XYZ file of C-alpha atoms in Angstrom:
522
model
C -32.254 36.397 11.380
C -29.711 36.816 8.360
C -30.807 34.529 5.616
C -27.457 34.791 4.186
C -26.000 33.168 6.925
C -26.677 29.547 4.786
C -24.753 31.304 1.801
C -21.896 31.726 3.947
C -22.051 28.085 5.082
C -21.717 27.276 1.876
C -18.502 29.231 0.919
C -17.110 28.122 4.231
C -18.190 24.144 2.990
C -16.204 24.703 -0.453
C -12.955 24.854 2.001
C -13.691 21.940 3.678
C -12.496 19.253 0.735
C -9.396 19.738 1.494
C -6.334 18.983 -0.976
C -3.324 16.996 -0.944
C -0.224 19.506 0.609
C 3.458 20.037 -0.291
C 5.858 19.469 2.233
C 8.291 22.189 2.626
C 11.052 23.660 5.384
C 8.746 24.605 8.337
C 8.523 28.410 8.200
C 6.851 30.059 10.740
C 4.176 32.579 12.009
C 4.965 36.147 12.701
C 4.231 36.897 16.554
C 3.484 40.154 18.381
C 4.862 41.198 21.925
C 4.026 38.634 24.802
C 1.911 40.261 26.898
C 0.393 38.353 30.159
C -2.818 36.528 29.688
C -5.891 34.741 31.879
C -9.592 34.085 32.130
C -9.721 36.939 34.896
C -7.760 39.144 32.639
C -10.417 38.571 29.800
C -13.734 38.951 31.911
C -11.839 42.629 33.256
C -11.091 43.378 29.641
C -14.865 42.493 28.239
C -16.235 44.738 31.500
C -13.511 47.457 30.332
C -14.653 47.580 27.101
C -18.628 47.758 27.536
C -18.132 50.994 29.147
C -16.620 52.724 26.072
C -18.220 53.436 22.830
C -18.634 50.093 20.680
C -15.960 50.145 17.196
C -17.367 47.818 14.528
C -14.033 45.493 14.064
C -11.815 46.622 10.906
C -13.345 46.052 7.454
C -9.682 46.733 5.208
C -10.732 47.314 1.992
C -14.243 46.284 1.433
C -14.393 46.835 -2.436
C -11.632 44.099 -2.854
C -13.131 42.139 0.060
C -16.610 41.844 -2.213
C -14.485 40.505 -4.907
C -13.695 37.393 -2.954
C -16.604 35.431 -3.480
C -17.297 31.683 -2.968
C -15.025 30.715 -5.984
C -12.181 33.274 -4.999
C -12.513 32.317 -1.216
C -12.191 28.550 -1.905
C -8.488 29.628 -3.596
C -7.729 30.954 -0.314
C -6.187 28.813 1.480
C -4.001 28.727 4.476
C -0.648 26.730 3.807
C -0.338 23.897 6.285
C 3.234 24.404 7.209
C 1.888 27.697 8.775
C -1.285 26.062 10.624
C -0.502 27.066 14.958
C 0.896 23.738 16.004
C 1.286 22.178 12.970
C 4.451 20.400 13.725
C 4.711 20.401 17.058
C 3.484 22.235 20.859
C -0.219 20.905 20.826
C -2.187 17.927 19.717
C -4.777 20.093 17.703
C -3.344 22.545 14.850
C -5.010 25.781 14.680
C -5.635 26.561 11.043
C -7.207 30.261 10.287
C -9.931 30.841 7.519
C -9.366 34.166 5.308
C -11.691 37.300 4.934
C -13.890 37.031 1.994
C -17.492 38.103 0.889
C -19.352 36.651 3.249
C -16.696 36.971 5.904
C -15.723 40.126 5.431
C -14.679 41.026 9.085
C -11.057 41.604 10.683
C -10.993 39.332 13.385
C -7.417 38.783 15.814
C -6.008 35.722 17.140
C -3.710 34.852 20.183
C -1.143 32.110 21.240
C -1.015 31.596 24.949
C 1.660 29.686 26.179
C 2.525 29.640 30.044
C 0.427 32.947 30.776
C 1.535 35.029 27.735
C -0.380 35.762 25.158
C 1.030 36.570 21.560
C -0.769 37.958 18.955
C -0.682 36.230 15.257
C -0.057 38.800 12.590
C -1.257 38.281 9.558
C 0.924 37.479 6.275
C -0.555 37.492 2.262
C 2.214 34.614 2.139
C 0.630 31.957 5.026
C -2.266 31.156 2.196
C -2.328 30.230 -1.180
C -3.074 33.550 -3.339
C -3.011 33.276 -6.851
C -1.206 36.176 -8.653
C -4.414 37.641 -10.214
C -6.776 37.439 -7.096
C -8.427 39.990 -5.356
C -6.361 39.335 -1.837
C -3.212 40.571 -3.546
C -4.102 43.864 -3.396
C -5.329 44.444 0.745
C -3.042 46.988 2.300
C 0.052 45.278 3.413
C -0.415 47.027 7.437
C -3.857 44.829 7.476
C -4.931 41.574 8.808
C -7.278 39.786 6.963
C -8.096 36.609 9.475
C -11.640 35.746 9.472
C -12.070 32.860 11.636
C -10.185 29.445 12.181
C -10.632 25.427 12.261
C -9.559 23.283 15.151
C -8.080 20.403 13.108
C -8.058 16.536 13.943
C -5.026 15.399 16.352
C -1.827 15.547 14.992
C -0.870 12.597 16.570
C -3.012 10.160 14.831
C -2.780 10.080 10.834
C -1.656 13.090 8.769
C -4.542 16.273 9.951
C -3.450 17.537 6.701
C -5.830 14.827 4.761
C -8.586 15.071 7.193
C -11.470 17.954 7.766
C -11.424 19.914 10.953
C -13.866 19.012 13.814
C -14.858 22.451 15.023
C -15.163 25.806 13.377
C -15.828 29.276 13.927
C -15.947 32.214 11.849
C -18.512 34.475 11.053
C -20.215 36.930 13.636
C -20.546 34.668 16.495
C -21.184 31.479 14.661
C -19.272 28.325 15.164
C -20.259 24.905 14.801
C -18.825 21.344 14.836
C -18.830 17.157 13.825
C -20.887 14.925 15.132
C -21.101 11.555 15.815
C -21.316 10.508 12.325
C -18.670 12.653 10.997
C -20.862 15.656 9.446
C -21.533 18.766 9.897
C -24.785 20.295 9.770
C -26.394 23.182 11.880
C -24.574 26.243 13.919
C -24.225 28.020 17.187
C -23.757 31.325 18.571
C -22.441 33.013 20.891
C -25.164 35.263 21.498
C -28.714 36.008 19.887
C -30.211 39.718 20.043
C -33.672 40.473 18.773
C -34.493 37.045 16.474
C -37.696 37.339 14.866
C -38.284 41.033 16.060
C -40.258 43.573 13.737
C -36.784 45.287 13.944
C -33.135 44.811 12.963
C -31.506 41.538 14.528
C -28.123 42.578 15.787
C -25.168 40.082 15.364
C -22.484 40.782 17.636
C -18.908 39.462 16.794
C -16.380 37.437 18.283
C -13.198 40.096 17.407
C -10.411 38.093 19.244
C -9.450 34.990 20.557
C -6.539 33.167 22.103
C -5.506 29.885 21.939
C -4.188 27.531 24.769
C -2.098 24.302 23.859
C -3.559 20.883 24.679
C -0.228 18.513 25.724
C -2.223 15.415 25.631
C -4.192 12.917 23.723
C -7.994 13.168 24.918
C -7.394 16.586 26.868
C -9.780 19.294 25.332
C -8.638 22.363 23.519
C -9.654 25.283 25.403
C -10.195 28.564 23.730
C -11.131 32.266 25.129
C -12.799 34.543 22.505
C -14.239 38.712 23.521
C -17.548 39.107 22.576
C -18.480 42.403 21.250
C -21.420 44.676 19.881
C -23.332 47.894 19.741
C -26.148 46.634 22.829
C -23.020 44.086 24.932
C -20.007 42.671 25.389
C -18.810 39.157 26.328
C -15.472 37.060 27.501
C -16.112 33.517 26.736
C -14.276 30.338 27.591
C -14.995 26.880 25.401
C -13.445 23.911 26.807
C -13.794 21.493 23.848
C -13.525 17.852 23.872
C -12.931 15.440 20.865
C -15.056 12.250 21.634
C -17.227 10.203 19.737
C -19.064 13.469 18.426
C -17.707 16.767 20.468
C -18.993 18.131 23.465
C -18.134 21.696 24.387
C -18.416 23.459 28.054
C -18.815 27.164 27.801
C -18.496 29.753 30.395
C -19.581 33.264 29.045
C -19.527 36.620 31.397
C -21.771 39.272 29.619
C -22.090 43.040 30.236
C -24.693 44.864 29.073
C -24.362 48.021 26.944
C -27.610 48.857 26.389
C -31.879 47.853 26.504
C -31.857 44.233 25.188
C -35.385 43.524 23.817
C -34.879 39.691 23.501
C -31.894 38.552 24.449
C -31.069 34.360 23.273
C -28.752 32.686 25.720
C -27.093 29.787 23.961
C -29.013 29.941 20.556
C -29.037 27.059 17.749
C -29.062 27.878 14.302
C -30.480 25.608 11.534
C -32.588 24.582 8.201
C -35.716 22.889 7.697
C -36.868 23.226 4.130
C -39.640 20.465 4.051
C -40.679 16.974 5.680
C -42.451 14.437 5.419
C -45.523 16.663 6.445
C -46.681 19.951 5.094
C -47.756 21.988 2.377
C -44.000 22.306 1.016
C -43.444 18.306 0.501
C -43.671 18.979 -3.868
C -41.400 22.195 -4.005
C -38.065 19.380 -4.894
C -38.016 15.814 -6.239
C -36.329 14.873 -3.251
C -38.556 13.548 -0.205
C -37.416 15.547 2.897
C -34.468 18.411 2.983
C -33.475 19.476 6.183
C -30.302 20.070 8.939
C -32.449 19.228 11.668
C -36.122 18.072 12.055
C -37.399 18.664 15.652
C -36.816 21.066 19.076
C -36.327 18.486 21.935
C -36.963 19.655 25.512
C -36.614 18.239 28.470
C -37.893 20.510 31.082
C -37.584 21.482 34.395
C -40.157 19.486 35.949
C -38.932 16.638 33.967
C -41.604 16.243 30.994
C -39.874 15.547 27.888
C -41.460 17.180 24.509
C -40.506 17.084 20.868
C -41.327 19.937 18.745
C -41.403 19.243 14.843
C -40.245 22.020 12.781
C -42.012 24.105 10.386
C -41.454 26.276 7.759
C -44.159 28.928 7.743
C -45.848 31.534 5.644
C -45.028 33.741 7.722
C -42.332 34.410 10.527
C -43.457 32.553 13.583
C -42.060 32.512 17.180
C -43.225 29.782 20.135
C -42.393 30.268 23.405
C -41.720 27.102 25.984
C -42.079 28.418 29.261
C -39.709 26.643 32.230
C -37.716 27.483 34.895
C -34.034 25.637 35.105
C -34.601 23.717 32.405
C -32.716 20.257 32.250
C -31.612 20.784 28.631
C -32.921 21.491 25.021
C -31.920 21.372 21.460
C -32.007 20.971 18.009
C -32.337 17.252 16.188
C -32.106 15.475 13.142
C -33.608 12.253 14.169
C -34.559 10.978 10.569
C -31.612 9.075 9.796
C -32.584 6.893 7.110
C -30.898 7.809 3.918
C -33.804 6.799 1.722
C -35.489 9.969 3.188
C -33.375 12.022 1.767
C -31.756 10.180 -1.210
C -29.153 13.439 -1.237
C -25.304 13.225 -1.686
C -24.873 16.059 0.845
C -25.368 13.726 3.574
C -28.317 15.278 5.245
C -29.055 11.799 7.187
C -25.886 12.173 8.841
C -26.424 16.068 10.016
C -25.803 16.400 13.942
C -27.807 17.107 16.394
C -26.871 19.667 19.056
C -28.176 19.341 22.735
C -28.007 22.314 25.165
C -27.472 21.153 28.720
C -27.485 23.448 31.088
C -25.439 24.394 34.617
C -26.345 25.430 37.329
C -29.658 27.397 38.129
C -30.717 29.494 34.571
C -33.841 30.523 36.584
C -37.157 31.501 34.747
C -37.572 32.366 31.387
C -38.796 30.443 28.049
C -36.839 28.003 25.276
C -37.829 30.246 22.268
C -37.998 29.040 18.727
C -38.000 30.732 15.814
C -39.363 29.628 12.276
C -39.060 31.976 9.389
C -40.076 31.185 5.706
C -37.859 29.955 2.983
C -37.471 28.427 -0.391
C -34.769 26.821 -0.698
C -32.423 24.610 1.104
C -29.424 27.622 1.238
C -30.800 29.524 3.986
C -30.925 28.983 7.967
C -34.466 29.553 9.185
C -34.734 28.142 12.177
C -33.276 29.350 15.419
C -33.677 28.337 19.280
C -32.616 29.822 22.364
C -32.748 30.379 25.825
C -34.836 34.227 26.766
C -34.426 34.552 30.957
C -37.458 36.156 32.506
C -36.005 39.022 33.722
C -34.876 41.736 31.067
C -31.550 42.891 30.141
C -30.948 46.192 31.184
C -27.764 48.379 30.524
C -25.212 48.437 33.248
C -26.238 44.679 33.951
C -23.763 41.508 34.170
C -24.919 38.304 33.758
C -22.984 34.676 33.567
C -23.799 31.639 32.100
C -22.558 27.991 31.772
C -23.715 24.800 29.763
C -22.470 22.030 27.779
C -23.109 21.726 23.800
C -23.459 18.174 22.752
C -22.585 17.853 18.651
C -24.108 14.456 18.524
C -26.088 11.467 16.581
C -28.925 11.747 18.906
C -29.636 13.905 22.300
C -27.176 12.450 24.814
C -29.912 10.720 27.401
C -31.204 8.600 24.327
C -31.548 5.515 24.556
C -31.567 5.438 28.248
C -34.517 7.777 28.724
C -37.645 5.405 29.422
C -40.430 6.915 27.517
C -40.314 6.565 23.637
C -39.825 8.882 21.365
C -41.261 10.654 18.163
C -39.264 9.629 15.165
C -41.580 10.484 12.234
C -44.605 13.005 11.779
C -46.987 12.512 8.650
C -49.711 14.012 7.631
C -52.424 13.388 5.033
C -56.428 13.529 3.710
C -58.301 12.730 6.949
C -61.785 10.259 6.795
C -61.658 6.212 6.619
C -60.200 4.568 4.218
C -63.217 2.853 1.541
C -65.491 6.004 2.601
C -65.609 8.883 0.906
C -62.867 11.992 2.088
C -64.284 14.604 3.967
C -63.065 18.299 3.043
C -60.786 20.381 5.479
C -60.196 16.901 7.576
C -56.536 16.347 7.847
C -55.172 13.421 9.376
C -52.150 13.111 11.634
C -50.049 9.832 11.968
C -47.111 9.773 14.726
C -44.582 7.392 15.098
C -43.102 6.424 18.293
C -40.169 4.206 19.342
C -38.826 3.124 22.670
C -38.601 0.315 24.870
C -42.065 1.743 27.044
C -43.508 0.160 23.744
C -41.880 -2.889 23.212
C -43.374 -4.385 26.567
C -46.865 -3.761 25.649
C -48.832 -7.153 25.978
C -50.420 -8.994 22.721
C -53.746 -7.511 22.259
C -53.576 -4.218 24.215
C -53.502 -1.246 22.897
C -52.434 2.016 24.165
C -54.697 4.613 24.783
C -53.688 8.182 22.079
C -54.519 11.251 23.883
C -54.798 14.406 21.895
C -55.735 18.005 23.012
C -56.117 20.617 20.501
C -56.238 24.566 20.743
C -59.029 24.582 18.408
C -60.663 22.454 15.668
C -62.553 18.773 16.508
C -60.219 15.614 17.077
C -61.732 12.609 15.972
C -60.767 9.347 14.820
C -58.324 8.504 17.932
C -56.507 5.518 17.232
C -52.996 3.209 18.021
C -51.434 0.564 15.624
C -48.266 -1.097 15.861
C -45.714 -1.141 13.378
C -45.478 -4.736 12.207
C -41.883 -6.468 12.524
C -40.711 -3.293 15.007
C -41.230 -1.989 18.023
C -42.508 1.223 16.849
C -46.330 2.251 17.738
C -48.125 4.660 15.877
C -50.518 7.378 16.947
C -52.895 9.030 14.423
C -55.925 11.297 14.438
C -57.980 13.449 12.641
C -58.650 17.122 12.940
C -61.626 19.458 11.267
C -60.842 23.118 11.900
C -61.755 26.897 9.350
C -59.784 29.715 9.311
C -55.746 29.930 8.642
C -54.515 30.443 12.228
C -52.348 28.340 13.663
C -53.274 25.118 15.632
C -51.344 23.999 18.706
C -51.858 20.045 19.013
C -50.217 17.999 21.614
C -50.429 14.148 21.809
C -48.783 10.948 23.689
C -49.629 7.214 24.211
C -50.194 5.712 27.660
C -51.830 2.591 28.860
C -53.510 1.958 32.196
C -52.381 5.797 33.143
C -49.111 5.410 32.711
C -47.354 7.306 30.216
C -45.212 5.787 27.372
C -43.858 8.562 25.206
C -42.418 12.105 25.371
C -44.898 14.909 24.483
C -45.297 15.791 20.678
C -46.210 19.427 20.418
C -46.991 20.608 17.017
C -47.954 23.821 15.602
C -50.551 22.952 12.456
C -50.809 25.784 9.775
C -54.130 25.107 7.711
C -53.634 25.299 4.331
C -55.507 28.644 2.605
């Protein structure tokens, strides 16, 4: 995975504040030859173009393109009397993000009104270039779009003033809001190879075309082609503007050559530290993370939650399943005090995975790489299907992305859930601290909990891959409904630990699974 990726997050971020505008005559955008346009016409294009010889997409002049760095890109910006609906025609104006740096890819974009497709050619004069920077001197003949924002509706308060709610640019990355107004972790289109001893390969969204939505609530839908040296892809995102977003994806892929690992709907994120772990005293602030947990919900219906790690080492964990109900990556530490960070990590969305129709069997894979420092994405998660990718191969997928506060079946799901995992010196408190002990403490919250009768106590079952458990025990949370489960493990050696644990009482289970892979410290 590209650890670089969080760098260009962050030049993308210095955009988002955006200023006060000018109003001016409308101008407007320059417009290629109509040409017709439809989701059949796209899947036949994306199968046309997987049988010729993959073309990286245009790269006009990369030694001024390097230039633009994060300063330099945050001058570029596009004037909003030239955002794609901006006036009038559609209830979301298109805005479009310039090459830079980190972006440094051609990419094209389309208007599609009543079955025709035009093409938006670039102009120097749609953003705001200042006379000495590097963007004055690309070619005149080339297009320098890198990407684009789906702004807030027109149609209620000034978009102008406001960030936009969905973005892509970058490779296949996009990402949105969620429920609490932030932004926070990514998507992809695609994932090839993630944590392999070899190169990952990032394929590219190179076009996309842009559909009008005529009224308030109705989604914006946009196509995009998919394309890279091992596939190609037409993709449809039906996106919806709700409390947080939700977006429905269709995606037709055709297979160019071998795929190794190949990540159906993949998640992209950051966990620096916890509240657990050896890196808890590498910043003065207590936790830094986008999200702090993989939540499954598999096919046979068990419901596990995964807390995130950030190894010594790169690290991938397989979930096997077959049609699994959904998946995802959370931030379910929303206390601010947790954080105590201006960047709003409390308020980071979480992104939920559900999928449609039968995906078969295969494994949710997630990867965990190292870092040290908050600027780089380390984690990823994904869907691998059983059966391998060959070239000359098709293969179609649907599922709905939830950009949310919490995974969309909570707080209707019965069992509780995890919402904080500690760890600490293991032993009794008064007696002395054994060595190499470690104790775990899990907190749990739900309404399974709240009906537990004065004086009982749930029963904390724990199985672990190796090491001795000991020290079982539940307490409630005083003045909350919470329960919490803690143990102790003694284990040698520096491999990894796979512990699983949930409360019942009288056989019946209360809480989702918590899965968690322990790294002894060395």
């Amino acid at each position: 995975m590209n650890l670089s990726r969080r760098q260009s997050l962050a030049a993308l971020g210095a955009l988002l504040t955006l200023p006060s505008w000018a109003h001016a005559q409308t101008p407007a955008l320059r417009l290629g030859p109509a040409r017709p346009f439809d989701w059949g016409w796209l899947i036949d294009h994306a199968k046309a173009r997987a049988g010729q010889p993959y073309s990286e997409p245009p790269r006009p002049a990369p030694e001024l393109v390097e230039q633009i760095d994060y300063d330099a890109h945050g001058k570029l910006r596009l004037k909003p009397d030239y955002a794609l609906w901006g006036q009038e025609g559609s209830v979301y104006p298109i805005t479009f993000v310039h090459m830079g740096r980190y972006f440094p890819k051609s990419i094209r974009m389309h208007k599609v009104e009543s079955g025709q497709a035009q093409e938006v050619l670039y102009d120097t004069d749609y953003f705001t270039v200042p006379a000495d920077h590097p963007a004055q001197g690309l070619p005149p003949e080339s297009s320098a779009f890198a990407g684009f924002w789906v702004q807030e509706s027109r149609r209620s308060g000034d978009w102008r003033q406001r960030e936009p709610w969905v973005t892509f640019v970058g490779a296949s990355y996009f990402r949105s809001v969620g429920a609490l107004g932030q932004v926070g972790l990514s998507a992809r289109g695609i994932a090839l190879n993630v944590g392999d001893p070899g190169p990952e390969e990032f394929p590219d969204f190179t076009q996309f075309w842009f559909t009008p939505t005529v009224r308030e609530g109705d989604p914006q839908i946009v196509y995009a082609l998919l394309e890279g040296p091992s596939l190609t892809g037409a993709y449809r995102f039906v996106m919806s503007r709700q409390r947080g977003v939700v977006m429905e994806v269709e995606k037709r892929l055709f297979i160019r050559n071998d795929i190794a690992r190949l990540g159906i709907a993949p998640l992209t994120s950051m966990f620096w530290y916890g509240e657990y772990g050896e890196q808890r005293l590498m910043d003065w602030r207590p936790e830094v993370h986008d999200s702090d947990g993989l939540a499954l919900w598999t096919g046979a219906g068990e419901r596990i939650w995964r807390p995130l790690n950030n190894p010594r080492r790169p690290i991938t964990s397989s979930f096997q399943d077959r049609d699994p109900l959904g998946y995802g990556l959370s931030q379910r530490d929303r206390d601010y005090d947790h954080y105590l960070d201006g960047v709003n990590y409390h308020h980071r969305p979480t992104c939920w995975i559900e999928p449609l129709g039968s995906w078969g069997s295969g494994a949710v894979q997630l990867v965990e790489l190292p870092t040290d420092d908050e600027i780089h994405d380390n984690i990823v998660a994904y869907w691998m299907p059983s059966e391998p990718a060959r070239a000359g191969s098709s293969l179609t997928y649907r599922y709905r992305l939830h950009w949310d506060e919490f995974e969309p079946f909570y707080p209707v799901v019965e069992l509780a859930r995890c919402v904080a995992t500690r760890t600490g010196r293991g032993g009794e408190a008064g007696k002395p601290r054994p060595p190499g002990v470690v104790k775990f403490a899990i907190e749990f919250d739900g309404a399974s909990l709240a009906d537990i009768p004065w004086g009982a106590r749930p029963e904390v079952v724990v199985t672990a891959s190796r090491g001795e458990v000991s020290l079982t025990r539940s307490d409630p949370v005083w003045y909350t409904p919470r329960w919490l489960a803690s143990f102790d493990l003694t284990v040698s050696g520096d491999e990894p630990v796979e512990l699983r644990c949930y409360m019942e009482l009288e056989g019946k289970t209360l809480t989702e699974n918590w899965h968690y892979q322990y790294h002894p410290a060395t």
